[in-house]
Every structure is written in C-alpha cells, then in structure tokens.
Amino acid sequence: MPQIDLVIFDCDGVLVDSEYLAAEIGAQLLTETGYEISPEELSERYAGLIFRDILQKVEQETKKPISARLIEQMSNLFRAQITTKLRAIDGIRKAIETIKLQYPYCICSNAMSADIKQMLITVNLYDLFENKIFSALEVGTQKPKPAPDIFLFAAQKLCVQPKNVIVIEDSIHGVHAAKAAGMRVIGFTGGSHSYLNHSNALTDSGAETVITKHAHLPKVLEAMAIWQDL
C-alpha cells in the first residue's frame, strides 16, 4: 500500500499568488527589448522557470542576445510589488493546518530563500514554514527545476524515499522535476495565472490528479495514501 511520508509545496502559484505578477513584469521587460509577449503567454510557456532560464530560451528562439541586466531589473521590480500586491492563495492556511496533523511538509522552490521568506511574511504564512524552506538555487547542485535535484535534496535531508513523497505543483516544469525525482504529483490550478487547458497540461506532464482549490487537498491526500499511481 502506498504511503505518504512528506508533502512538498512549490511556492509561487501554489502558496502565494505571485506567478501572474511575475509574468506581468517579465512580459513588460521583454516587450521593451523588442520581444513582444503577453503575461498570459509568458505564464503558459514559462511558468516554473527562473527568469534567467526564460531569457536563455528567448535568446535561443530569436537568435539575439538579451542584456543580463534584465534579471536584476526583474528582481527589483518584483520585490517592490510584492509588498502591496501579493496575496496568499485562497484556503492555503486552513489546508496546511489540517495537513500538518498527519504529514511532514516543506517548500521546494526555484526562488531564493530570502524572497520566499519575504513573500510568506507578507501573506502571513511564514509561521507555517519556518525552517521548512529549500531553495533550488542555494542547496545541493543549485540546479533549478525542471531538474529534479531540489526534490531529491529535500527527500535526502528529511530521510524519506522519493516514492513516498507527494508534490503540489502548478507548472509543467515543476511536474517534470518531481516526476524525474520519482515522486507523485498533484497539479494545482487555483492561481490567477491559470490558463485554458492548464489542468490537461499538468496531467499530460505526469500529475496524477489536479485540484483547483486548496480546500480539496486534505481529502485528495487521504485518497492518494491508498491508491497507486497507474
């Protein structure tokens, strides 16, 4: 029988409604450089990637170099906006307070730990995740998702087998990373950046099921504790 020894949450787009905010800023910066793209297109194509990797993909597509200064601009603009515009995803605190009675949990994110901490403080969630944060850019191999390294690092540190871990992810890149780590995945489409066929994209990438609200999460975890991934 399957078991759940750890629940891992992505941060952006799962705990905090930050993906669309980041997409708005990123789309504006790219459009100003001559690569026209909407926030919706940016979310659908690149959600879950760090901005550095997004720029690399755009450079490969356009065959034109893009100034690395955009990375610093992106960081500065994003940090300035989260203090006033960032919100927690609806229902996440109640879901975590239920889940923590049954399962260990943590965050695995491509964001820097200082940024994760600031976002969680801003939306009044940090008390639930203090000392439970893993940043892909700061630990282990420092390879961000879609590499599986951050998930494997967390599993090793917390002494659990990957097959007994369930990951909550909102992006196809995050799903790919979790599946490559040998973990099970619940897709999440409750953020404001969610797009048409988002759910199908997550299941096609390997998510066993998809939820639109965190209120559903405790019951879905209960079900996944007794069913095998087919």
Tab-separated table of C-alpha atoms in Angstrom:
chain	number	residue	atom	x	y	z
A	1	MET	CA	0.000	0.000	0.000
A	2	PRO	CA	1.320	3.478	-0.854
A	3	GLN	CA	2.253	5.765	1.981
A	4	ILE	CA	2.913	9.472	2.338
A	5	ASP	CA	5.992	10.432	4.329
A	6	LEU	CA	6.328	14.007	3.049
A	7	VAL	CA	4.255	16.634	1.232
A	8	ILE	CA	6.241	19.196	-0.767
A	9	PHE	CA	4.764	22.503	-1.883
A	10	ASP	CA	6.000	24.731	-4.642
A	11	CYS	CA	5.769	28.354	-3.508
A	12	ASP	CA	4.938	30.669	-6.419
A	13	GLY	CA	1.484	29.900	-7.762
A	14	VAL	CA	0.738	27.305	-5.073
A	15	LEU	CA	1.150	29.102	-1.749
A	16	VAL	CA	1.280	32.700	-2.940
A	17	ASP	CA	-0.457	34.171	-5.978
A	18	SER	CA	2.756	35.535	-7.450
A	19	GLU	CA	3.077	33.894	-10.864
A	20	TYR	CA	0.861	36.352	-12.713
A	21	LEU	CA	2.549	39.292	-11.008
A	22	ALA	CA	5.941	37.977	-12.130
A	23	ALA	CA	4.568	37.340	-15.624
A	24	GLU	CA	3.319	40.924	-15.923
A	25	ILE	CA	6.742	42.303	-15.023
A	26	GLY	CA	8.630	39.817	-17.185
A	27	ALA	CA	6.386	40.417	-20.195
A	28	GLN	CA	6.822	44.170	-19.863
A	29	LEU	CA	10.618	43.902	-19.728
A	30	LEU	CA	10.792	41.517	-22.677
A	31	THR	CA	8.390	43.610	-24.755
A	32	GLU	CA	10.527	46.688	-24.088
A	33	THR	CA	13.532	44.814	-25.526
A	34	GLY	CA	11.596	44.043	-28.712
A	35	TYR	CA	10.290	40.562	-27.869
A	36	GLU	CA	6.548	41.099	-27.667
A	37	ILE	CA	4.798	38.699	-25.327
A	38	SER	CA	1.753	38.969	-23.078
A	39	PRO	CA	1.679	37.973	-19.402
A	40	GLU	CA	-0.695	35.139	-20.333
A	41	GLU	CA	1.707	33.770	-22.956
A	42	LEU	CA	4.631	34.068	-20.567
A	43	SER	CA	2.753	32.149	-17.865
A	44	GLU	CA	1.663	29.377	-20.206
A	45	ARG	CA	5.069	28.869	-21.811
A	46	TYR	CA	7.491	29.543	-18.994
A	47	ALA	CA	5.767	29.283	-15.590
A	48	GLY	CA	8.014	27.482	-13.138
A	49	LEU	CA	11.283	28.607	-14.734
A	50	ILE	CA	13.615	31.170	-13.219
A	51	PHE	CA	13.860	34.396	-15.249
A	52	ARG	CA	17.460	33.611	-16.258
A	53	ASP	CA	16.299	30.422	-17.976
A	54	ILE	CA	13.388	32.241	-19.618
A	55	LEU	CA	15.840	34.739	-21.119
A	56	GLN	CA	18.010	31.889	-22.411
A	57	LYS	CA	15.018	30.322	-24.153
A	58	VAL	CA	14.056	33.666	-25.707
A	59	GLU	CA	17.632	34.147	-26.918
A	60	GLN	CA	17.590	30.682	-28.489
A	61	GLU	CA	14.303	31.453	-30.208
A	62	THR	CA	15.221	34.910	-31.504
A	63	LYS	CA	18.949	34.284	-32.081
A	64	LYS	CA	19.531	37.681	-30.447
A	65	PRO	CA	21.324	38.432	-27.169
A	66	ILE	CA	19.349	39.923	-24.278
A	67	SER	CA	21.016	42.037	-21.632
A	68	ALA	CA	21.617	40.191	-18.360
A	69	ARG	CA	20.631	43.427	-16.631
A	70	LEU	CA	17.019	42.383	-17.155
A	71	ILE	CA	17.479	39.773	-14.421
A	72	GLU	CA	18.354	42.435	-11.859
A	73	GLN	CA	15.544	44.670	-13.117
A	74	MET	CA	13.098	41.800	-12.808
A	75	SER	CA	14.178	41.072	-9.233
A	76	ASN	CA	13.983	44.704	-8.170
A	77	LEU	CA	10.560	45.304	-9.717
A	78	PHE	CA	9.140	42.068	-8.318
A	79	ARG	CA	10.379	42.760	-4.797
A	80	ALA	CA	8.933	46.254	-4.937
A	81	GLN	CA	5.500	44.996	-5.962
A	82	ILE	CA	5.035	42.054	-3.612
A	83	THR	CA	4.735	44.310	-0.574
A	84	THR	CA	1.455	45.750	-1.870
A	85	LYS	CA	0.080	43.315	-4.466
A	86	LEU	CA	0.919	39.833	-3.220
A	87	ARG	CA	-1.834	37.644	-1.789
A	88	ALA	CA	-1.932	34.121	-0.389
A	89	ILE	CA	-3.739	31.523	-2.463
A	90	ASP	CA	-7.235	31.106	-1.028
A	91	GLY	CA	-7.573	28.372	1.558
A	92	ILE	CA	-3.892	27.535	1.914
A	93	ARG	CA	-3.553	28.290	5.642
A	94	LYS	CA	-6.517	26.113	6.590
A	95	ALA	CA	-5.262	23.310	4.346
A	96	ILE	CA	-1.782	23.391	5.878
A	97	GLU	CA	-3.166	23.458	9.406
A	98	THR	CA	-5.097	20.282	8.578
A	99	ILE	CA	-2.274	18.560	6.708
A	100	LYS	CA	0.375	19.187	9.372
A	101	LEU	CA	-1.540	16.971	11.794
A	102	GLN	CA	-0.865	13.972	9.525
A	103	TYR	CA	2.121	14.630	7.278
A	104	PRO	CA	5.533	16.326	7.409
A	105	TYR	CA	5.747	19.067	4.788
A	106	CYS	CA	8.111	21.634	3.288
A	107	ILE	CA	8.653	24.034	0.388
A	108	CYS	CA	10.864	23.317	-2.639
A	109	SER	CA	11.115	26.378	-4.859
A	110	ASN	CA	13.260	27.936	-7.562
A	111	ALA	CA	13.088	31.263	-5.712
A	112	MET	CA	15.812	32.468	-3.365
A	113	SER	CA	15.103	31.647	0.273
A	114	ALA	CA	15.152	35.332	1.264
A	115	ASP	CA	12.465	36.053	-1.336
A	116	ILE	CA	10.399	33.052	-0.236
A	117	LYS	CA	10.612	34.222	3.368
A	118	GLN	CA	9.583	37.770	2.451
A	119	MET	CA	6.614	36.566	0.417
A	120	LEU	CA	5.434	34.269	3.206
A	121	ILE	CA	5.782	37.040	5.782
A	122	THR	CA	3.835	39.400	3.514
A	123	VAL	CA	0.883	36.997	3.278
A	124	ASN	CA	1.083	35.819	6.906
A	125	LEU	CA	2.188	32.249	6.176
A	126	TYR	CA	5.786	32.245	7.377
A	127	ASP	CA	4.932	30.774	10.778
A	128	LEU	CA	3.808	27.597	8.999
A	129	PHE	CA	7.028	27.196	7.002
A	130	GLU	CA	9.874	28.465	9.166
A	131	ASN	CA	12.791	26.014	8.835
A	132	LYS	CA	10.889	24.136	6.106
A	133	ILE	CA	12.215	26.003	3.047
A	134	PHE	CA	14.503	24.595	0.347
A	135	SER	CA	15.704	26.881	-2.458
A	136	ALA	CA	16.977	25.155	-5.592
A	137	LEU	CA	19.476	27.974	-6.131
A	138	GLU	CA	21.054	27.633	-2.697
A	139	VAL	CA	21.341	23.927	-1.868
A	140	GLY	CA	22.854	20.810	-3.368
A	141	THR	CA	23.709	21.147	-7.057
A	142	GLN	CA	21.973	24.553	-7.276
A	143	LYS	CA	20.132	23.398	-10.395
A	144	PRO	CA	16.594	24.833	-10.632
A	145	LYS	CA	13.529	22.961	-11.801
A	146	PRO	CA	12.883	21.280	-14.229
A	147	ALA	CA	15.943	19.470	-12.839
A	148	PRO	CA	14.818	17.086	-10.065
A	149	ASP	CA	17.754	17.948	-7.800
A	150	ILE	CA	15.923	20.150	-5.283
A	151	PHE	CA	13.291	17.473	-4.660
A	152	LEU	CA	15.909	14.760	-4.213
A	153	PHE	CA	17.894	17.006	-1.870
A	154	ALA	CA	14.848	17.632	0.332
A	155	ALA	CA	13.972	13.934	0.441
A	156	GLN	CA	17.510	13.038	1.459
A	157	LYS	CA	17.672	15.733	4.131
A	158	LEU	CA	14.335	14.663	5.583
A	159	CYS	CA	15.187	10.950	5.356
A	160	VAL	CA	12.287	9.865	3.152
A	161	GLN	CA	12.116	7.814	-0.026
A	162	PRO	CA	11.094	9.782	-3.137
A	163	LYS	CA	8.338	7.272	-3.932
A	164	ASN	CA	6.641	8.223	-0.651
A	165	VAL	CA	6.610	11.956	-1.394
A	166	ILE	CA	3.739	13.925	-2.895
A	167	VAL	CA	4.479	17.248	-4.570
A	168	ILE	CA	1.982	20.067	-5.181
A	169	GLU	CA	2.903	21.901	-8.391
A	170	ASP	CA	1.274	24.450	-10.674
A	171	SER	CA	3.706	24.298	-13.621
A	172	ILE	CA	4.622	21.650	-16.155
A	173	HIS	CA	8.307	22.277	-15.410
A	174	GLY	CA	7.683	21.606	-11.731
A	175	VAL	CA	5.712	18.455	-12.523
A	176	HIS	CA	8.516	17.211	-14.773
A	177	ALA	CA	11.042	17.838	-11.990
A	178	ALA	CA	9.005	15.969	-9.389
A	179	LYS	CA	8.338	13.014	-11.686
A	180	ALA	CA	12.026	12.842	-12.610
A	181	ALA	CA	12.733	12.618	-8.878
A	182	GLY	CA	10.421	9.600	-8.647
A	183	MET	CA	7.726	11.443	-6.703
A	184	ARG	CA	3.952	11.605	-7.101
A	185	VAL	CA	2.343	14.887	-8.102
A	186	ILE	CA	-0.881	16.779	-7.514
A	187	GLY	CA	-1.372	19.576	-10.012
A	188	PHE	CA	-2.793	22.897	-8.820
A	189	THR	CA	-4.680	25.396	-10.988
A	190	GLY	CA	-6.075	27.799	-8.397
A	191	GLY	CA	-3.737	30.720	-9.073
A	192	SER	CA	-4.702	33.795	-11.064
A	193	HIS	CA	-2.169	32.800	-13.746
A	194	SER	CA	-4.084	29.622	-14.618
A	195	TYR	CA	-4.808	29.314	-18.333
A	196	LEU	CA	-7.057	27.359	-20.712
A	197	ASN	CA	-6.177	23.653	-20.634
A	198	HIS	CA	-3.841	24.220	-17.661
A	199	SER	CA	-5.238	21.121	-15.959
A	200	ASN	CA	-4.692	18.956	-19.034
A	201	ALA	CA	-1.142	20.249	-19.395
A	202	LEU	CA	-0.347	19.199	-15.827
A	203	THR	CA	-1.842	15.720	-16.154
A	204	ASP	CA	-0.156	15.233	-19.525
A	205	SER	CA	3.123	16.097	-17.776
A	206	GLY	CA	2.579	13.445	-15.123
A	207	ALA	CA	0.317	14.805	-12.380
A	208	GLU	CA	-1.960	12.053	-11.044
A	209	THR	CA	-4.779	14.468	-10.360
A	210	VAL	CA	-5.423	18.216	-10.350
A	211	ILE	CA	-7.156	20.415	-7.797
A	212	THR	CA	-8.479	23.939	-8.244
A	213	LYS	CA	-8.880	24.734	-4.545
A	214	HIS	CA	-6.724	24.020	-1.514
A	215	ALA	CA	-9.875	23.071	0.383
A	216	HIS	CA	-9.766	19.814	-1.603
A	217	LEU	CA	-6.160	18.991	-0.732
A	218	PRO	CA	-6.540	17.116	2.594
A	219	LYS	CA	-9.111	14.705	1.147
A	220	VAL	CA	-7.077	14.170	-2.020
A	221	LEU	CA	-4.024	13.316	0.076
A	222	GLU	CA	-6.105	10.837	2.055
A	223	ALA	CA	-7.194	9.188	-1.186
A	224	MET	CA	-3.664	9.106	-2.598
A	225	ALA	CA	-2.451	7.365	0.542
A	226	ILE	CA	-4.459	4.320	-0.532
A	227	TRP	CA	-4.324	4.366	-4.321
A	228	GLN	CA	-1.358	3.602	-6.535
A	229	ASP	CA	-0.276	5.734	-9.452
A	230	LEU	CA	-1.453	3.906	-12.549
